[in-house]
Amino acid sequence: MKSIKTKEVAVLLIGPFNDTFDYLIEENINEISVGQIVSAPFRQRKVVGIIVSEGSKTISQSKLKTLIDIYEIDPIPLPTIDLISFLANWNCVYKGLVLKMVLSPLEAIISPQYNKIYKYNLEDSLSIDSIDNKKLRSKRKLVLDALINSDKEVYETSLIQDIGVSKTVLKDMVNKNLIIEKLIKIMPDFSKNFIKSNDIKKENDKLLNEHQKNAVDKINKSILKDKTDCFLLDGVPGSGKTETYFETVRTCLNERKQVLILLPEIALTPDWQKRFYNKFNFNPLVWHSDVSKKKRKEIWLSALSGTAGVIVGARSALMIPISKLGLIVVDEEHEPAFKQEENVRYNARDMAVYRANRSSATIVLASATPSLETFYNMRMGKYIHLTLPKRATGADMPDIKLLDLKLYPPQKGNWISPLLINEIQNKLLKKEQTLLFLNRRGYAPLRVCNSCGNKVKCINCETWLVEHRLVNLLTCHHCGYSKHISNICEVCGNKDQMKSCGPGVERIEEEVQRLFPEAKSITLSSDTMKNQNLLTNAIEQIKNSEVDIIIGTQMVAKGHDFPKLKLVGIIDGDIGLSGGDLRASERSFQLLQQVAGRSGRHTTSSNDKGIVYLQTFDTENPIIKAIAQNNRDEFFEKELISRKNANMPPYGRLAAIILSSKFESDLDSFASDVSRLAPSFKNVKIFGPAPAPMYFLRGKYRRRFLIKSDKTVNIQKVLIDWTKKVHKPSNINLTIDIDPFSFM
Ligand code: ADP
Ligand code: ZN
C-alpha cells in the first residue's frame, strides 16, 4: 500500500475522463493511500472514484472541494490501477470508463451490508428492579434481560429468533434510549475458498504423464519464485491441459495466493465446475454476466480482501481487483470471445498478460489451436512453450476423412452425404455416438421467394432473417428483431412460394429424425440450451449414453468430454473459409480442429479410433488439407508468411475507426471531414471511409476506416491526435477498435 501524506489528492472518477481531479481530504483524516475508493462532488453530483496519487498542486487549496466519502474498504491494488491506465491507453478509451468496469458492481462499495447489534444502555442504566417496576411490556423486558445478562453485544437476528421480538420494537427501544444500536459491516465469509492440501480428494488425482509433469514442474517453479513467466500450454484436444493447470492451481493455493481462470463464456459449463469440485472439494467463485448482482458483490469483495481462492469467469473477470494474485490461466486462449466488442473494446487475453506481469504472477495460455499472435510470441521467445502431444487417455487421434460433396452429394433437399449416413448407421449398430456439427443456429439461414427472388431482410440491419421453425419466427441475430414466418411474399404477394434456403441445426435434426427414426437425437445450440440446467441435463444424458446422435453448433465444439462419441460429421466444412477477414482461415481451422478433437477421446485400441468426416466442396483448400493431415504447424507457418507479406498482425499493426449514426447524410459528411483531416505518415496507410460490410446495423448506418501501420508506429497516438482534431456532432458515434477481430 502506498500511503499519501498530503491533504490534496488526485482522484480518477468514473466517467469519460482521462485526467484526474484534485480534492482535499478532511483535516481529521491522517492515513490515506493510493487506490482508496472515494466519492467526490462533481458538477452537482456525487461521483465515485479512486485516489491515484498526491494532488497535482496546480490549483490553490482554497478553490478545491473536499471529498464526500472515503469508503472503508481495502484500496484497489496497484497492479489493477496500472491495468486501468494501460488498458485505456492501449485501446484509446477513457480511463474513467475502465475504472467503471473495475468498480463493478458499484453496490459492493457504496452500499455495504450491515448487521445490527444491540447492547444495554449503561449511561441510562436502570437496575433490573427498576425495569421490573417500569411498565415495560413483556417482550421489551426480555430484551433488556438478555442484554444485561450478556456481557457482549447481541445480534438483531438472535434477539428476533430467541425472544421473538420484532424489528419495530427494537427500533422503538433505541428511540427511547433503552438500548444502543450499532452497525457492523458484513464481510462475506469465504474461508472455504482456500484448501489445505490434505483436503484434496486423492482418488480424483490422475497420475500425470511425463509431458504433463514437465509442464506442471515448469509452471510451479515460476509460481514459487514469483516470476512473471507467460506459458503457452499447447496440447491436442484431450491431452490433459485442464488436468495440468489444475495441478498448478493447487500449488498457488498452497502458497495462499489467489488464482484467476478465464474461460470463454461458452466453456463455462457445469461440467467444468463439477470437475473442479471433484478435484478440490470446494466450488470456485464463478463470475459471468448471468451471475446475480448479490453474488458478484460477494465475489468482488472477497477478491479484494484476498479471501477468494479461485475465481473463474468470462473476460470481465479480468477487471476484478484481486489483491494477492499468483496465477492467471486463460483457457482456450484463441477464442474470439476474449475480445470485447462493445463499449470499452479490449482483448482480455492480451490484457491478462499485462495484469499478470504487474502482479509478478504467472500466466498460462492454454489451447489446442493457439491464436497466430500467441504462436508468434512463442516463436519469438516471449512465451514459454509447453507441449502435450498426445491424448492423456492414451487414445489415438481420430482419422480425418475428407468427404467430397461433388462426388458424393446428399439427396436433393438433404445435407448429409450417403457415405456419412452409412457411417452413422454403423455407429448406431455398435451403440456408439455420433456428433453432427454445423455452426448455424435455427432451421435455415434465410427465406427466399421462388417467384420474385425476394430474401426476407431485417428492418434494422443489412442482413437476412434466420428461420427458427421451432418457435415459428424469422429472427435477426444482430439486433433480435423477429416476426412470424409467413407463406406470402411481402414483395410480389405470391402465396406458397417462400422457401427455406440452406441448413441450420434444426433442419439437420429434422433430417436425422427422417433418416434414423429409431435413434435418440438431441440438438445443442444457444436456442435449445437456453440455461445451464438444460445444458447440464443434456450433457448428463449424453454421458449416460441416453443419446445416439448429437447435433450442435460451436457450443459442442469445445471442452466437452463425451466418452462414447466415436464419429464426428462436419456438415459444412466450407463455412467461413472465404470470410475474407484477417482471421477467417485461422478461425475456421481452429473450430474444425476443435470439433474433430471430440471424436474417440477414450478409445482403447488403434482399430477402434475415432473418425471424422468432413463434408466439403473444396478438397484442395489449404485449410481443409491441413485439417485432414493434422498438420497444424505447417498451416500456422504458411499463415504467418502470408501475414508477413501483407504486413498484417502480428507483423504490422491494424486498427479501425467505426462511425455510426441514424442519419446517413450527416454520417457521410462527417466521414469526409474525418477523411480530410487524416494524417499522412510514411508508415501508416489509411483506407476508407467505406460503408461497413454491415452498413446498416441496429438501426444505424455505419462507415469504417481501416488503419494499417508498421509495428514501430504508435498507432494509438496517431489515432488520438487525428480524432481529436475533428469536431464530432452529438448524433454520430465514433469508435476506435485496436487490433479489430470483427470487420463487419
Ligand atoms: P484437455 O483440457 O487438453 O482437453 P483434459 O484435461 O480435459 O484435456 O483431459 C482429457 C481427458 O483425459 C479427461 O477425461 C481427463 O480426466 C483425462 N486425463 C487427463 N490427464 C490424465 C492422466 N494423466 N491420466 C489419465 N487420464 C487423464
Ligand atoms: Zn437486425
JSON list of C-alpha atoms in Angstrom, two decimals, residues 2 4 8-15 17-23 25 32-42 46-55 67-86 94-104 106 109-110 300 304 319-321:
[
{"chain": "A", "resi": 2, "resn": "LYS", "atom": "CA", "xyz": [1.33, 3.40, -0.96]},
{"chain": "A", "resi": 4, "resn": "ILE", "atom": "CA", "xyz": [-0.27, 9.59, 0.89]},
{"chain": "A", "resi": 8, "resn": "GLU", "atom": "CA", "xyz": [-4.59, 17.13, -1.54]},
{"chain": "A", "resi": 9, "resn": "VAL", "atom": "CA", "xyz": [-5.21, 14.03, -3.57]},
{"chain": "A", "resi": 10, "resn": "ALA", "atom": "CA", "xyz": [-5.64, 13.30, -7.28]},
{"chain": "A", "resi": 11, "resn": "VAL", "atom": "CA", "xyz": [-8.76, 11.27, -7.98]},
{"chain": "A", "resi": 12, "resn": "LEU", "atom": "CA", "xyz": [-9.73, 9.35, -11.10]},
{"chain": "A", "resi": 13, "resn": "LEU", "atom": "CA", "xyz": [-13.51, 9.49, -11.34]},
{"chain": "A", "resi": 14, "resn": "ILE", "atom": "CA", "xyz": [-15.86, 7.06, -13.04]},
{"chain": "A", "resi": 15, "resn": "GLY", "atom": "CA", "xyz": [-16.92, 8.61, -16.33]},
{"chain": "A", "resi": 17, "resn": "PHE", "atom": "CA", "xyz": [-12.25, 11.12, -18.08]},
{"chain": "A", "resi": 18, "resn": "ASN", "atom": "CA", "xyz": [-8.58, 10.54, -18.67]},
{"chain": "A", "resi": 19, "resn": "ASP", "atom": "CA", "xyz": [-7.38, 13.27, -16.35]},
{"chain": "A", "resi": 20, "resn": "THR", "atom": "CA", "xyz": [-7.60, 13.17, -12.59]},
{"chain": "A", "resi": 21, "resn": "PHE", "atom": "CA", "xyz": [-9.16, 15.89, -10.43]},
{"chain": "A", "resi": 22, "resn": "ASP", "atom": "CA", "xyz": [-7.69, 17.28, -7.23]},
{"chain": "A", "resi": 23, "resn": "TYR", "atom": "CA", "xyz": [-9.66, 17.17, -3.99]},
{"chain": "A", "resi": 25, "resn": "ILE", "atom": "CA", "xyz": [-9.34, 15.32, 2.38]},
{"chain": "A", "resi": 32, "resn": "ILE", "atom": "CA", "xyz": [-4.90, 7.53, 3.27]},
{"chain": "A", "resi": 33, "resn": "SER", "atom": "CA", "xyz": [-3.40, 5.53, 0.46]},
{"chain": "A", "resi": 34, "resn": "VAL", "atom": "CA", "xyz": [-3.32, 5.13, -3.29]},
{"chain": "A", "resi": 35, "resn": "GLY", "atom": "CA", "xyz": [-6.21, 3.01, -4.55]},
{"chain": "A", "resi": 36, "resn": "GLN", "atom": "CA", "xyz": [-8.60, 4.06, -1.83]},
{"chain": "A", "resi": 37, "resn": "ILE", "atom": "CA", "xyz": [-12.16, 4.32, -3.09]},
{"chain": "A", "resi": 38, "resn": "VAL", "atom": "CA", "xyz": [-13.85, 7.64, -2.51]},
{"chain": "A", "resi": 39, "resn": "SER", "atom": "CA", "xyz": [-16.80, 9.70, -3.59]},
{"chain": "A", "resi": 40, "resn": "ALA", "atom": "CA", "xyz": [-16.39, 13.30, -4.60]},
{"chain": "A", "resi": 41, "resn": "PRO", "atom": "CA", "xyz": [-18.59, 16.23, -5.58]},
{"chain": "A", "resi": 42, "resn": "PHE", "atom": "CA", "xyz": [-18.52, 16.73, -9.33]},
{"chain": "A", "resi": 46, "resn": "LYS", "atom": "CA", "xyz": [-21.62, 12.68, -6.18]},
{"chain": "A", "resi": 47, "resn": "VAL", "atom": "CA", "xyz": [-19.26, 10.54, -8.25]},
{"chain": "A", "resi": 48, "resn": "VAL", "atom": "CA", "xyz": [-17.23, 7.52, -7.14]},
{"chain": "A", "resi": 49, "resn": "GLY", "atom": "CA", "xyz": [-13.55, 7.28, -7.98]},
{"chain": "A", "resi": 50, "resn": "ILE", "atom": "CA", "xyz": [-10.17, 6.17, -6.68]},
{"chain": "A", "resi": 51, "resn": "ILE", "atom": "CA", "xyz": [-7.20, 8.08, -5.34]},
{"chain": "A", "resi": 52, "resn": "VAL", "atom": "CA", "xyz": [-4.29, 7.62, -7.70]},
{"chain": "A", "resi": 53, "resn": "SER", "atom": "CA", "xyz": [-1.65, 9.96, -6.29]},
{"chain": "A", "resi": 54, "resn": "GLU", "atom": "CA", "xyz": [-0.96, 13.12, -4.36]},
{"chain": "A", "resi": 55, "resn": "GLY", "atom": "CA", "xyz": [-2.69, 16.20, -5.69]},
{"chain": "A", "resi": 67, "resn": "LEU", "atom": "CA", "xyz": [-14.10, 14.52, -0.73]},
{"chain": "A", "resi": 68, "resn": "ILE", "atom": "CA", "xyz": [-17.53, 13.37, 0.41]},
{"chain": "A", "resi": 69, "resn": "ASP", "atom": "CA", "xyz": [-16.74, 9.81, 1.46]},
{"chain": "A", "resi": 70, "resn": "ILE", "atom": "CA", "xyz": [-13.73, 7.59, 1.89]},
{"chain": "A", "resi": 71, "resn": "TYR", "atom": "CA", "xyz": [-15.10, 4.06, 1.83]},
{"chain": "A", "resi": 72, "resn": "GLU", "atom": "CA", "xyz": [-13.95, 1.68, 4.50]},
{"chain": "A", "resi": 73, "resn": "ILE", "atom": "CA", "xyz": [-12.76, -0.94, 2.12]},
{"chain": "A", "resi": 74, "resn": "ASP", "atom": "CA", "xyz": [-9.34, -2.16, 1.06]},
{"chain": "A", "resi": 75, "resn": "PRO", "atom": "CA", "xyz": [-7.72, 0.03, -1.59]},
{"chain": "A", "resi": 76, "resn": "ILE", "atom": "CA", "xyz": [-7.68, -1.14, -5.20]},
{"chain": "A", "resi": 77, "resn": "PRO", "atom": "CA", "xyz": [-4.32, -2.93, -5.65]},
{"chain": "A", "resi": 78, "resn": "LEU", "atom": "CA", "xyz": [-1.62, -1.13, -7.61]},
{"chain": "A", "resi": 79, "resn": "PRO", "atom": "CA", "xyz": [-1.45, -3.70, -10.45]},
{"chain": "A", "resi": 80, "resn": "THR", "atom": "CA", "xyz": [-5.14, -3.10, -11.14]},
{"chain": "A", "resi": 81, "resn": "ILE", "atom": "CA", "xyz": [-4.56, 0.66, -11.18]},
{"chain": "A", "resi": 82, "resn": "ASP", "atom": "CA", "xyz": [-1.75, 0.10, -13.66]},
{"chain": "A", "resi": 83, "resn": "LEU", "atom": "CA", "xyz": [-4.07, -2.08, -15.72]},
{"chain": "A", "resi": 84, "resn": "ILE", "atom": "CA", "xyz": [-6.64, 0.71, -15.88]},
{"chain": "A", "resi": 85, "resn": "SER", "atom": "CA", "xyz": [-4.08, 3.08, -17.42]},
{"chain": "A", "resi": 86, "resn": "PHE", "atom": "CA", "xyz": [-2.59, 0.51, -19.71]},
{"chain": "A", "resi": 94, "resn": "TYR", "atom": "CA", "xyz": [-11.25, 6.73, -21.21]},
{"chain": "A", "resi": 95, "resn": "LYS", "atom": "CA", "xyz": [-9.54, 5.63, -18.01]},
{"chain": "A", "resi": 96, "resn": "GLY", "atom": "CA", "xyz": [-12.68, 6.59, -16.12]},
{"chain": "A", "resi": 97, "resn": "LEU", "atom": "CA", "xyz": [-14.70, 4.10, -18.14]},
{"chain": "A", "resi": 98, "resn": "VAL", "atom": "CA", "xyz": [-12.20, 1.34, -17.49]},
{"chain": "A", "resi": 99, "resn": "LEU", "atom": "CA", "xyz": [-12.41, 2.23, -13.81]},
{"chain": "A", "resi": 100, "resn": "LYS", "atom": "CA", "xyz": [-16.15, 1.76, -14.05]},
{"chain": "A", "resi": 101, "resn": "MET", "atom": "CA", "xyz": [-15.56, -1.86, -15.11]},
{"chain": "A", "resi": 102, "resn": "VAL", "atom": "CA", "xyz": [-13.19, -2.35, -12.19]},
{"chain": "A", "resi": 103, "resn": "LEU", "atom": "CA", "xyz": [-15.61, -0.91, -9.63]},
{"chain": "A", "resi": 104, "resn": "SER", "atom": "CA", "xyz": [-18.44, -3.15, -10.73]},
{"chain": "A", "resi": 106, "resn": "LEU", "atom": "CA", "xyz": [-20.70, -0.50, -7.59]},
{"chain": "A", "resi": 109, "resn": "ILE", "atom": "CA", "xyz": [-18.67, -0.43, -2.45]},
{"chain": "A", "resi": 110, "resn": "ILE", "atom": "CA", "xyz": [-21.35, 2.13, -1.84]},
{"chain": "A", "resi": 300, "resn": "TRP", "atom": "CA", "xyz": [-15.72, -8.81, -5.70]},
{"chain": "A", "resi": 304, "resn": "LEU", "atom": "CA", "xyz": [-10.20, -7.60, -2.94]},
{"chain": "A", "resi": 319, "resn": "MET", "atom": "CA", "xyz": [-11.21, -6.46, -14.13]},
{"chain": "A", "resi": 320, "resn": "ILE", "atom": "CA", "xyz": [-11.87, -7.82, -10.63]},
{"chain": "A", "resi": 321, "resn": "PRO", "atom": "CA", "xyz": [-9.34, -6.25, -8.25]}
]
